[in-house]
Amino acid sequence: MSCPSVDRLYDDLDGALTGAEKEAVERHLQSCESCRRARAVRGRIAGAAADLPPFEVPPDFAAGVMAGIAALPVPAAKKLHPGLVWTAAAAAAAGAGIGLGMILAGAGTAAWLSRIGPAFGAQLRNAAAFAAKGGKLLFLGGKIILGVSRGVLEFLRSTAEILGPDGRAVLIGGTLVILISGGVFLRRRLPVSERTHEK
Amino acid sequence: MPEDKRSSGSDDPKLVRRCLRGDRKAFETIVLKYQQPMLNYVSRMVREREMALDVSQEVFLRAYAALPSYRSQYKFSTWLFRIASNYLIDHWRKKKITAISLDQPLDDTEDGCTLQVADETASIILEMERKELRLRLEKAMDRLPVHLKELFVWRHINGMSYEEMAEIKKLPVGTVKNRVFQAKEMMRGLLEEMP
């Protein structure tokens, strides 16, 4: 065996070599004075470092820390988001309900599912019918909104025709004046802290 | 982990839960459990007894305030030592001081860390030799770059595994092993250079 790497000598000192690896290193060391010395030096340093006496902890150190802690508030554990808690609770309740149902059915999962099959199908049909009705209602609502919008547009168009170009200019100008005055009025009514600072 | 030699950390998550319920006594148990390894580490990093005590105290206070962020799937000790390591990095950055001057003479005066030896049976000569070796070792350690010194202290004084050190520093185990190797070889070189 050629000379082992220094890394391997450290592994040997750390006890990190397998039986066969350690045996090979030991065999080599018996015949290699240089490696023997290299390992001895490193072993002595590691041993001396591990032998360094511990820091002498003052007997009142912990009391000092606790005195500092007394001034601190109790650290609060992070709370879960209420929504998450409710979702988890609902899921747990649903799980418990299903489990209870299975127990009451007194059979295995497959048998239970086949037993509740017809009832589940009826619920599904009801849900589908309800969804269809909801969709129809939405469609009707959309139609009504569209009709009203058309009526408003028609009214504006007829009004504009009656007023003529001058009347339209006066109407637009008047509307702008009202909008700007409203803005200024609202700005004055707002508290100072809510205003944007321009400087 | 030897001596520092922490006891089992399996009850740490329970202690943390008790702390979060307002039981301050539980945190005192944590402090008593980790004060020795913490001070062994911090004292070797800052090399001034009073500063080591102040820094360690601050680390425990920070850990207390940060308890809600502790996750029980990780070892409490590695979480605590990460707080200490980050605190020391911030501390040196703010104070703009290095861990220790490279040329600072090592002495055994009151300002230095008092290291207690309890080996009454050793002969005076042997004791002197051991003391000399310790002093040389401490001196050589102070010459290591801080990032290598920290790993050397954790490995050889706190007795941490490579995996624990990797978890604290959030580095791959291979990188940590490589750095510890560098630290050890640098230590050997420094000790050999000493008269």
Short mmCIF file of C-alpha atoms in Angstrom, two decimals:
data_model
loop_
_atom_site.label_atom_id
_atom_site.label_comp_id
_atom_site.label_asym_id
_atom_site.label_seq_id
_atom_site.Cartn_x
_atom_site.Cartn_y
_atom_site.Cartn_z
CA MET A 1 0.00 0.00 0.00
CA SER A 2 1.27 3.46 -0.89
CA CYS A 3 1.27 6.19 1.78
CA PRO A 4 -2.31 7.16 2.73
CA SER A 5 -3.43 10.75 2.26
CA VAL A 6 -3.41 13.13 5.23
CA ASP A 7 -7.19 13.20 4.95
CA ARG A 8 -7.25 9.45 5.48
CA LEU A 9 -4.98 9.76 8.51
CA TYR A 10 -7.48 12.22 10.01
CA ASP A 11 -10.33 9.83 9.20
CA ASP A 12 -8.36 7.14 11.03
CA LEU A 13 -7.96 9.42 14.06
CA ASP A 14 -11.69 10.28 13.91
CA GLY A 15 -12.55 6.60 13.82
CA ALA A 16 -14.28 7.14 10.49
CA LEU A 17 -12.61 4.25 8.62
CA THR A 18 -14.21 0.88 8.06
CA GLY A 19 -12.57 -2.20 9.56
CA ALA A 20 -10.75 -3.14 6.36
CA GLU A 21 -9.62 0.43 5.68
CA LYS A 22 -8.32 0.84 9.20
CA GLU A 23 -6.50 -2.46 8.99
CA ALA A 24 -4.80 -1.40 5.75
CA VAL A 25 -3.71 1.92 7.26
CA GLU A 26 -2.42 0.21 10.41
CA ARG A 27 -0.45 -2.29 8.32
CA HIS A 28 1.11 0.54 6.36
CA LEU A 29 1.99 2.50 9.49
CA GLN A 30 3.93 -0.46 10.87
CA SER A 31 6.37 -0.17 8.02
CA CYS A 32 6.34 3.61 7.35
CA GLU A 33 8.08 5.80 9.90
CA SER A 34 7.09 9.02 8.08
CA CYS A 35 3.34 8.24 8.11
CA ARG A 36 3.57 7.06 11.71
CA ARG A 37 5.06 10.41 12.71
CA ALA A 38 2.53 12.33 10.61
CA ARG A 39 -0.38 10.62 12.33
CA ALA A 40 1.16 10.97 15.80
CA VAL A 41 1.60 14.74 15.40
CA ARG A 42 -1.99 15.19 14.20
CA GLY A 43 -3.33 12.93 16.90
CA ARG A 44 -1.50 14.88 19.57
CA ILE A 45 -2.96 18.19 18.38
CA ALA A 46 -6.50 16.79 18.22
CA GLY A 47 -6.07 15.25 21.66
CA ALA A 48 -4.73 18.47 23.17
CA ALA A 49 -7.60 20.47 21.67
CA ALA A 50 -10.18 18.07 23.04
CA ASP A 51 -8.40 18.25 26.40
CA LEU A 52 -8.63 22.02 26.67
CA PRO A 53 -10.36 22.78 29.94
CA PRO A 54 -13.92 24.07 29.75
CA PHE A 55 -14.84 27.68 30.35
CA GLU A 56 -15.55 28.31 34.00
CA VAL A 57 -19.23 29.29 33.97
CA PRO A 58 -20.13 31.67 36.82
CA PRO A 59 -22.77 30.10 39.08
CA ASP A 60 -25.10 33.05 38.51
CA PHE A 61 -24.90 33.04 34.71
CA ALA A 62 -28.31 31.41 34.19
CA ALA A 63 -29.87 33.72 36.77
CA GLY A 64 -28.46 36.70 34.84
CA VAL A 65 -30.01 35.43 31.61
CA MET A 66 -33.33 34.85 33.34
CA ALA A 67 -33.26 38.38 34.77
CA GLY A 68 -32.88 39.68 31.21
CA ILE A 69 -35.73 37.47 30.05
CA ALA A 70 -38.03 38.70 32.80
CA ALA A 71 -38.12 42.05 31.00
CA LEU A 72 -39.16 40.43 27.71
CA PRO A 73 -42.71 39.51 26.75
CA VAL A 74 -43.53 35.81 26.48
CA PRO A 75 -42.78 34.88 22.87
CA ALA A 76 -46.07 34.06 21.21
CA ALA A 77 -46.33 30.96 19.12
CA LYS A 78 -47.30 31.73 15.55
CA LYS A 79 -51.05 31.37 15.17
CA LEU A 80 -52.64 29.70 12.19
CA HIS A 81 -54.71 31.83 9.85
CA PRO A 82 -58.38 31.61 10.99
CA GLY A 83 -59.45 30.67 7.46
CA LEU A 84 -57.00 27.77 7.49
CA VAL A 85 -58.27 26.64 10.87
CA TRP A 86 -61.89 26.69 9.66
CA THR A 87 -60.98 24.85 6.46
CA ALA A 88 -59.10 22.22 8.45
CA ALA A 89 -62.01 21.93 10.89
CA ALA A 90 -64.50 21.54 8.03
CA ALA A 91 -62.30 18.90 6.36
CA ALA A 92 -61.94 17.06 9.66
CA ALA A 93 -65.72 17.19 10.24
CA ALA A 94 -66.37 15.91 6.72
CA GLY A 95 -63.85 13.12 7.26
CA ALA A 96 -65.43 12.23 10.57
CA GLY A 97 -68.89 12.24 8.96
CA ILE A 98 -67.77 9.94 6.17
CA GLY A 99 -66.05 7.68 8.68
CA LEU A 100 -69.17 7.58 10.83
CA GLY A 101 -71.28 6.84 7.79
CA MET A 102 -69.00 3.95 6.92
CA ILE A 103 -69.17 2.60 10.45
CA LEU A 104 -72.96 2.87 10.48
CA ALA A 105 -73.12 1.15 7.11
CA GLY A 106 -71.23 -1.65 8.83
CA ALA A 107 -69.31 -2.64 5.73
CA GLY A 108 -66.09 -2.03 3.87
CA THR A 109 -65.42 1.03 1.73
CA ALA A 110 -66.51 -0.57 -1.55
CA ALA A 111 -69.75 -1.92 -0.12
CA TRP A 112 -70.46 1.41 1.54
CA LEU A 113 -69.86 3.34 -1.67
CA SER A 114 -72.11 1.00 -3.65
CA ARG A 115 -74.80 1.35 -0.99
CA ILE A 116 -74.74 5.15 -1.00
CA GLY A 117 -74.44 5.19 -4.81
CA PRO A 118 -78.14 5.81 -5.63
CA ALA A 119 -78.51 8.51 -2.96
CA PHE A 120 -75.29 10.18 -4.13
CA GLY A 121 -76.54 10.08 -7.76
CA ALA A 122 -79.82 11.76 -6.77
CA GLN A 123 -77.89 14.52 -4.95
CA LEU A 124 -75.73 14.99 -8.02
CA ARG A 125 -78.81 15.34 -10.26
CA ASN A 126 -80.31 17.92 -7.89
CA ALA A 127 -77.06 19.88 -7.87
CA ALA A 128 -76.93 19.85 -11.68
CA ALA A 129 -80.54 21.08 -11.94
CA PHE A 130 -79.80 23.83 -9.43
CA ALA A 131 -76.70 24.91 -11.39
CA ALA A 132 -78.75 24.99 -14.63
CA LYS A 133 -81.37 27.21 -13.02
CA GLY A 134 -78.67 29.52 -11.69
CA GLY A 135 -77.16 29.80 -15.16
CA LYS A 136 -80.55 30.63 -16.70
CA LEU A 137 -81.09 33.32 -14.07
CA LEU A 138 -77.72 34.85 -14.84
CA PHE A 139 -78.54 34.85 -18.56
CA LEU A 140 -81.84 36.66 -17.95
CA GLY A 141 -80.09 39.19 -15.68
CA GLY A 142 -77.54 39.90 -18.41
CA LYS A 143 -80.32 40.44 -20.95
CA ILE A 144 -82.06 42.95 -18.68
CA ILE A 145 -78.81 44.90 -18.05
CA LEU A 146 -78.12 44.98 -21.79
CA GLY A 147 -81.65 46.30 -22.51
CA VAL A 148 -81.35 49.06 -19.90
CA SER A 149 -77.92 50.09 -21.25
CA ARG A 150 -79.31 50.33 -24.78
CA GLY A 151 -82.19 52.50 -23.52
CA VAL A 152 -79.78 54.88 -21.72
CA LEU A 153 -77.61 55.19 -24.83
CA GLU A 154 -80.67 55.87 -26.99
CA PHE A 155 -81.80 58.58 -24.56
CA LEU A 156 -78.39 60.27 -24.63
CA ARG A 157 -78.28 60.16 -28.42
CA SER A 158 -81.75 61.74 -28.76
CA THR A 159 -80.91 64.40 -26.15
CA ALA A 160 -77.72 65.28 -28.05
CA GLU A 161 -79.68 65.65 -31.30
CA ILE A 162 -82.20 67.95 -29.66
CA LEU A 163 -79.51 70.14 -28.05
CA GLY A 164 -77.44 70.63 -31.20
CA PRO A 165 -73.62 71.34 -31.24
CA ASP A 166 -73.76 74.42 -28.93
CA GLY A 167 -75.98 72.72 -26.40
CA ARG A 168 -73.66 69.68 -26.34
CA ALA A 169 -70.62 71.95 -25.65
CA VAL A 170 -72.47 73.66 -22.79
CA LEU A 171 -73.52 70.27 -21.36
CA ILE A 172 -69.95 68.85 -21.49
CA GLY A 173 -68.44 72.06 -20.03
CA GLY A 174 -71.02 72.12 -17.23
CA THR A 175 -70.38 68.47 -16.40
CA LEU A 176 -66.60 69.10 -16.20
CA VAL A 177 -67.09 72.11 -13.92
CA ILE A 178 -69.31 70.07 -11.60
CA LEU A 179 -66.76 67.20 -11.49
CA ILE A 180 -63.78 69.50 -10.76
CA SER A 181 -65.70 71.43 -8.08
CA GLY A 182 -66.68 68.12 -6.47
CA GLY A 183 -63.04 67.00 -6.43
CA VAL A 184 -61.84 70.24 -4.84
CA PHE A 185 -64.62 70.09 -2.26
CA LEU A 186 -63.77 66.51 -1.29
CA ARG A 187 -60.04 67.29 -1.05
CA ARG A 188 -60.74 70.12 1.39
CA ARG A 189 -62.95 67.88 3.49
CA LEU A 190 -60.23 65.20 3.85
CA PRO A 191 -58.05 65.28 7.02
CA VAL A 192 -54.49 66.55 6.53
CA SER A 193 -52.89 63.14 7.27
CA GLU A 194 -54.79 61.54 4.43
CA ARG A 195 -53.61 64.04 1.88
CA THR A 196 -50.57 63.30 -0.15
CA HIS A 197 -47.55 65.38 0.78
CA GLU A 198 -46.37 67.24 -2.23
CA LYS A 199 -43.15 68.58 -0.71
CA MET B 1 -21.06 15.46 21.18
CA PRO B 2 -18.57 15.04 24.02
CA GLU B 3 -18.36 16.98 27.18
CA ASP B 4 -19.88 19.97 25.96
CA LYS B 5 -21.08 16.73 26.02
CA ARG B 6 -24.57 17.77 25.68
CA SER B 7 -27.21 15.55 27.09
CA SER B 8 -29.91 14.23 24.84
CA GLY B 9 -31.78 16.94 22.99
CA SER B 10 -34.93 14.86 22.67
CA ASP B 11 -36.75 16.83 25.37
CA ASP B 12 -35.82 20.22 23.88
CA PRO B 13 -38.96 20.60 21.75
CA LYS B 14 -41.07 19.94 24.86
CA LEU B 15 -39.15 22.60 26.75
CA VAL B 16 -39.67 25.03 23.88
CA ARG B 17 -43.42 24.35 23.87
CA ARG B 18 -43.53 25.01 27.61
CA CYS B 19 -41.65 28.30 27.09
CA LEU B 20 -44.18 29.34 24.46
CA ARG B 21 -46.96 28.70 26.95
CA GLY B 22 -45.28 31.20 29.28
CA ASP B 23 -43.27 28.81 31.45
CA ARG B 24 -40.03 30.73 31.96
CA LYS B 25 -38.62 27.96 34.17
CA ALA B 26 -38.46 25.77 31.08
CA PHE B 27 -36.13 28.27 29.45
CA GLU B 28 -33.95 28.28 32.53
CA THR B 29 -33.57 24.52 32.05
CA ILE B 30 -32.46 25.20 28.47
CA VAL B 31 -29.94 27.82 29.63
CA LEU B 32 -28.50 25.50 32.27
CA LYS B 33 -28.22 22.75 29.70
CA TYR B 34 -26.47 24.77 27.01
CA GLN B 35 -24.53 27.42 28.94
CA GLN B 36 -21.36 25.29 29.12
CA PRO B 37 -21.07 24.41 25.42
CA MET B 38 -22.13 27.91 24.46
CA LEU B 39 -19.50 29.56 26.65
CA ASN B 40 -16.83 27.08 25.54
CA TYR B 41 -17.51 28.16 21.96
CA VAL B 42 -18.01 31.89 22.48
CA SER B 43 -15.04 32.27 24.84
CA ARG B 44 -12.73 30.71 22.26
CA MET B 45 -14.08 33.06 19.63
CA VAL B 46 -13.93 36.37 21.53
CA ARG B 47 -11.10 35.55 23.97
CA GLU B 48 -12.24 37.96 26.65
CA ARG B 49 -14.04 36.52 29.61
CA GLU B 50 -16.47 39.40 30.21
CA MET B 51 -17.24 39.76 26.54
CA ALA B 52 -17.83 36.02 26.26
CA LEU B 53 -20.33 36.21 29.11
CA ASP B 54 -22.10 39.24 27.60
CA VAL B 55 -22.26 37.70 24.13
CA SER B 56 -23.54 34.38 25.45
CA GLN B 57 -26.20 36.13 27.51
CA GLU B 58 -27.33 38.09 24.46
CA VAL B 59 -27.46 34.89 22.41
CA PHE B 60 -29.78 33.27 24.95
CA LEU B 61 -31.99 36.37 25.02
CA ARG B 62 -32.21 36.36 21.23
CA ALA B 63 -32.97 32.68 21.22
CA TYR B 64 -35.78 33.25 23.72
CA ALA B 65 -37.32 35.99 21.61
CA ALA B 66 -36.98 33.82 18.49
CA LEU B 67 -38.46 30.64 20.02
CA PRO B 68 -41.64 30.83 17.89
CA SER B 69 -39.47 30.38 14.80
CA TYR B 70 -37.88 27.16 16.09
CA ARG B 71 -39.07 24.05 14.24
CA SER B 72 -38.94 20.84 16.21
CA GLN B 73 -37.79 18.76 13.26
CA TYR B 74 -34.36 20.39 13.66
CA LYS B 75 -31.99 19.92 16.59
CA PHE B 76 -32.37 22.70 19.12
CA SER B 77 -28.62 22.82 19.68
CA THR B 78 -27.85 23.51 16.02
CA TRP B 79 -30.57 26.19 15.94
CA LEU B 80 -29.07 27.81 19.07
CA PHE B 81 -25.51 27.68 17.73
CA ARG B 82 -26.65 29.21 14.45
CA ILE B 83 -28.02 32.17 16.40
CA ALA B 84 -24.68 32.44 18.22
CA SER B 85 -22.64 32.20 15.04
CA ASN B 86 -24.74 34.82 13.26
CA TYR B 87 -24.61 37.07 16.29
CA LEU B 88 -20.81 36.88 16.42
CA ILE B 89 -20.57 37.68 12.71
CA ASP B 90 -22.84 40.73 13.18
CA HIS B 91 -20.98 41.73 16.32
CA TRP B 92 -17.60 41.76 14.57
CA ARG B 93 -19.03 43.50 11.55
CA LYS B 94 -20.52 46.29 13.67
CA LYS B 95 -17.58 46.70 16.00
CA LYS B 96 -15.18 46.32 13.11
CA ILE B 97 -12.83 44.26 15.20
CA THR B 98 -11.33 40.94 14.37
CA ALA B 99 -11.69 37.95 16.64
CA ILE B 100 -8.27 38.71 18.07
CA SER B 101 -5.14 40.46 17.02
CA LEU B 102 -2.69 38.10 15.41
CA ASP B 103 0.15 39.48 17.47
CA GLN B 104 -1.67 39.71 20.76
CA PRO B 105 0.42 38.06 23.45
CA LEU B 106 -1.32 35.25 25.23
CA ASP B 107 -1.39 35.52 28.95
CA ASP B 108 -3.09 33.91 31.85
CA THR B 109 -4.15 37.12 33.52
CA GLU B 110 -7.64 37.82 34.80
CA ASP B 111 -8.70 39.32 31.49
CA GLY B 112 -8.04 36.15 29.61
CA CYS B 113 -10.45 33.28 29.83
CA THR B 114 -9.84 31.43 33.03
CA LEU B 115 -9.42 27.83 32.14
CA GLN B 116 -9.80 25.50 35.02
CA VAL B 117 -7.73 22.39 35.20
CA ALA B 118 -8.64 19.58 37.49
CA ASP B 119 -5.80 17.12 37.24
CA GLU B 120 -4.38 16.89 40.71
CA THR B 121 -2.60 13.63 40.14
CA ALA B 122 -0.42 14.81 37.30
CA SER B 123 3.14 15.59 38.20
CA ILE B 124 4.28 19.19 38.22
CA ILE B 125 6.46 18.64 35.17
CA LEU B 126 3.72 16.93 33.24
CA GLU B 127 1.34 19.67 34.24
CA MET B 128 3.77 22.31 33.01
CA GLU B 129 4.13 20.50 29.72
CA ARG B 130 0.40 20.26 29.32
CA LYS B 131 -0.05 23.90 30.20
CA GLU B 132 2.60 24.85 27.68
CA LEU B 133 0.90 22.80 24.99
CA ARG B 134 -2.44 24.37 25.82
CA LEU B 135 -1.02 27.85 25.61
CA ARG B 136 0.59 27.08 22.27
CA LEU B 137 -2.63 25.58 21.05
CA GLU B 138 -4.71 28.58 22.12
CA LYS B 139 -2.18 30.88 20.49
CA ALA B 140 -2.24 28.91 17.26
CA MET B 141 -6.05 28.86 17.31
CA ASP B 142 -6.11 32.63 17.58
CA ARG B 143 -4.13 32.83 14.37
CA LEU B 144 -6.68 30.88 12.39
CA PRO B 145 -9.07 32.81 10.15
CA VAL B 146 -12.36 33.23 12.03
CA HIS B 147 -14.40 30.98 9.73
CA LEU B 148 -11.90 28.14 10.17
CA LYS B 149 -11.42 28.76 13.87
CA GLU B 150 -15.15 28.47 14.47
CA LEU B 151 -15.27 25.08 12.79
CA PHE B 152 -12.13 23.90 14.62
CA VAL B 153 -13.67 24.89 17.97
CA TRP B 154 -16.96 23.19 17.17
CA ARG B 155 -15.21 20.03 16.02
CA HIS B 156 -12.53 19.65 18.67
CA ILE B 157 -13.83 21.52 21.69
CA ASN B 158 -17.59 21.23 21.32
CA GLY B 159 -17.23 17.81 19.74
CA MET B 160 -19.78 18.43 17.01
CA SER B 161 -20.24 16.10 14.08
CA TYR B 162 -19.67 17.31 10.51
CA GLU B 163 -23.41 16.98 9.92
CA GLU B 164 -24.25 19.25 12.85
CA MET B 165 -21.76 21.88 11.69
CA ALA B 166 -23.13 21.67 8.15
CA GLU B 167 -26.65 22.23 9.49
CA ILE B 168 -25.59 25.25 11.54
CA LYS B 169 -23.69 26.90 8.71
CA LYS B 170 -26.13 25.71 6.02
CA LEU B 171 -23.25 24.31 4.01
CA PRO B 172 -22.73 20.92 2.36
CA VAL B 173 -21.07 18.36 4.64
CA GLY B 174 -18.22 17.99 2.15
CA THR B 175 -17.46 21.71 2.33
CA VAL B 176 -17.42 21.63 6.12
CA LYS B 177 -15.14 18.58 6.14
CA ASN B 178 -12.80 20.30 3.75
CA ARG B 179 -12.69 23.45 5.88
CA VAL B 180 -12.07 21.50 9.08
CA PHE B 181 -9.21 19.75 7.29
CA GLN B 182 -7.78 23.14 6.29
CA ALA B 183 -8.10 24.37 9.87
CA LYS B 184 -6.35 21.33 11.29
CA GLU B 185 -3.51 21.50 8.82
CA MET B 186 -3.13 25.22 9.41
CA MET B 187 -3.03 24.59 13.15
CA ARG B 188 -0.32 21.99 12.68
CA GLY B 189 1.71 24.37 10.54
CA LEU B 190 1.36 27.18 13.07
CA LEU B 191 2.36 24.95 15.96
CA GLU B 192 5.41 23.73 14.08
CA GLU B 193 6.44 27.31 13.31
CA MET B 194 6.34 28.28 16.98
CA PRO B 195 9.67 28.39 18.75
#
